[in-house]
CSV table of C-alpha atoms in Angstrom, one decimal:
chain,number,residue,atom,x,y,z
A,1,UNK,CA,-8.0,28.4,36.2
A,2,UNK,CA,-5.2,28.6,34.0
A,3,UNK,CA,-4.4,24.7,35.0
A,4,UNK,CA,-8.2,24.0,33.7
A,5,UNK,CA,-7.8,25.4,30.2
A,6,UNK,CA,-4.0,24.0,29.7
A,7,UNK,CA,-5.9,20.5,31.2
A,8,UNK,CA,-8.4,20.7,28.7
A,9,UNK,CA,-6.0,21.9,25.6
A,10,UNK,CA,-4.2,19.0,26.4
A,11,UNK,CA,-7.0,16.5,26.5
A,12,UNK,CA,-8.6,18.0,23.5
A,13,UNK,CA,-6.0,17.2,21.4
A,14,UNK,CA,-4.6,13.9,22.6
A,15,UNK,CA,-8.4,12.9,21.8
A,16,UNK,CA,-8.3,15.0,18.0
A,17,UNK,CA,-4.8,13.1,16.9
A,18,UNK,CA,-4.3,10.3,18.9
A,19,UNK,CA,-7.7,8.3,20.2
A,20,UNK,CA,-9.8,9.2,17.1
A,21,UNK,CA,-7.8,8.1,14.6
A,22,UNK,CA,-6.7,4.7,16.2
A,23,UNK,CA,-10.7,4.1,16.6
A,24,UNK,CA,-11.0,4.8,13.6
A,25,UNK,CA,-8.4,2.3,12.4
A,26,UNK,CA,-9.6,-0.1,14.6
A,27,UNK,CA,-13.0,0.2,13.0
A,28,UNK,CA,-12.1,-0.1,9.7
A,29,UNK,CA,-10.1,-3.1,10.3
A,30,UNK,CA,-12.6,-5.2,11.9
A,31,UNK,CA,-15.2,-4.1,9.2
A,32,UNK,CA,-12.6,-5.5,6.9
A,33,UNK,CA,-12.0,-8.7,8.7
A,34,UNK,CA,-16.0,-9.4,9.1
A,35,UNK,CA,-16.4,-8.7,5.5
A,36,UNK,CA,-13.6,-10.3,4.4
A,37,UNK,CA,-15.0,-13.4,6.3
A,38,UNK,CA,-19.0,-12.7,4.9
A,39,UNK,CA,-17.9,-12.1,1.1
A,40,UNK,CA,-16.9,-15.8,-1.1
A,41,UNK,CA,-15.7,-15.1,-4.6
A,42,UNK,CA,-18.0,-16.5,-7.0
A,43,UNK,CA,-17.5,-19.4,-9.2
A,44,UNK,CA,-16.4,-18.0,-13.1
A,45,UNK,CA,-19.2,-17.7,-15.0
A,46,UNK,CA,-20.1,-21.5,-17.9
A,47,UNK,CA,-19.5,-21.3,-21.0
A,48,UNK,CA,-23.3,-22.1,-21.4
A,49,UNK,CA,-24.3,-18.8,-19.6
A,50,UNK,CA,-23.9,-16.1,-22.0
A,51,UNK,CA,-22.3,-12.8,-20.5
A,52,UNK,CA,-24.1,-9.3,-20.8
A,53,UNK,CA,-22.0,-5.6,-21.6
A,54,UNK,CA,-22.3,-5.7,-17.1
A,55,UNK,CA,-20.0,-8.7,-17.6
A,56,UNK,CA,-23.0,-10.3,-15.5
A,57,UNK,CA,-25.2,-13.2,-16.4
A,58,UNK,CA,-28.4,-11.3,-15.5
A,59,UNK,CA,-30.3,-9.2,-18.1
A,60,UNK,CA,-30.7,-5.2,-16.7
């Protein structure tokens, strides 16, 4: 029994510092990549198109 609950300690917290937080990386990094990929920057705003406080084009 003892080899059970030194088993599971060990498990437990190879999964709390190591697997989690590389998932987690992972994640994040191909959220980044995909939104990197979705997002374009916009074109700078004409000098015809009069900028509101927002710094946007659009009235609120």
């Amino acid at each position: 029994m003892g080899n059970a609950v030194a088993a599971g300690l060990t498990v437990a917290t190879l999964l709390t510092l190591i697997v989690v937080p590389v998932m987690y990386s992972a994640t994040d990094s191909i959220t980044d990549l995909l939104l990197r990929r979705k997002r374009r920057p916009s074109p700078p705003p004409t000098a015809e198109t009069p900028l509101t406080a927002e710094g946007t084009s659009e009235p609120a």
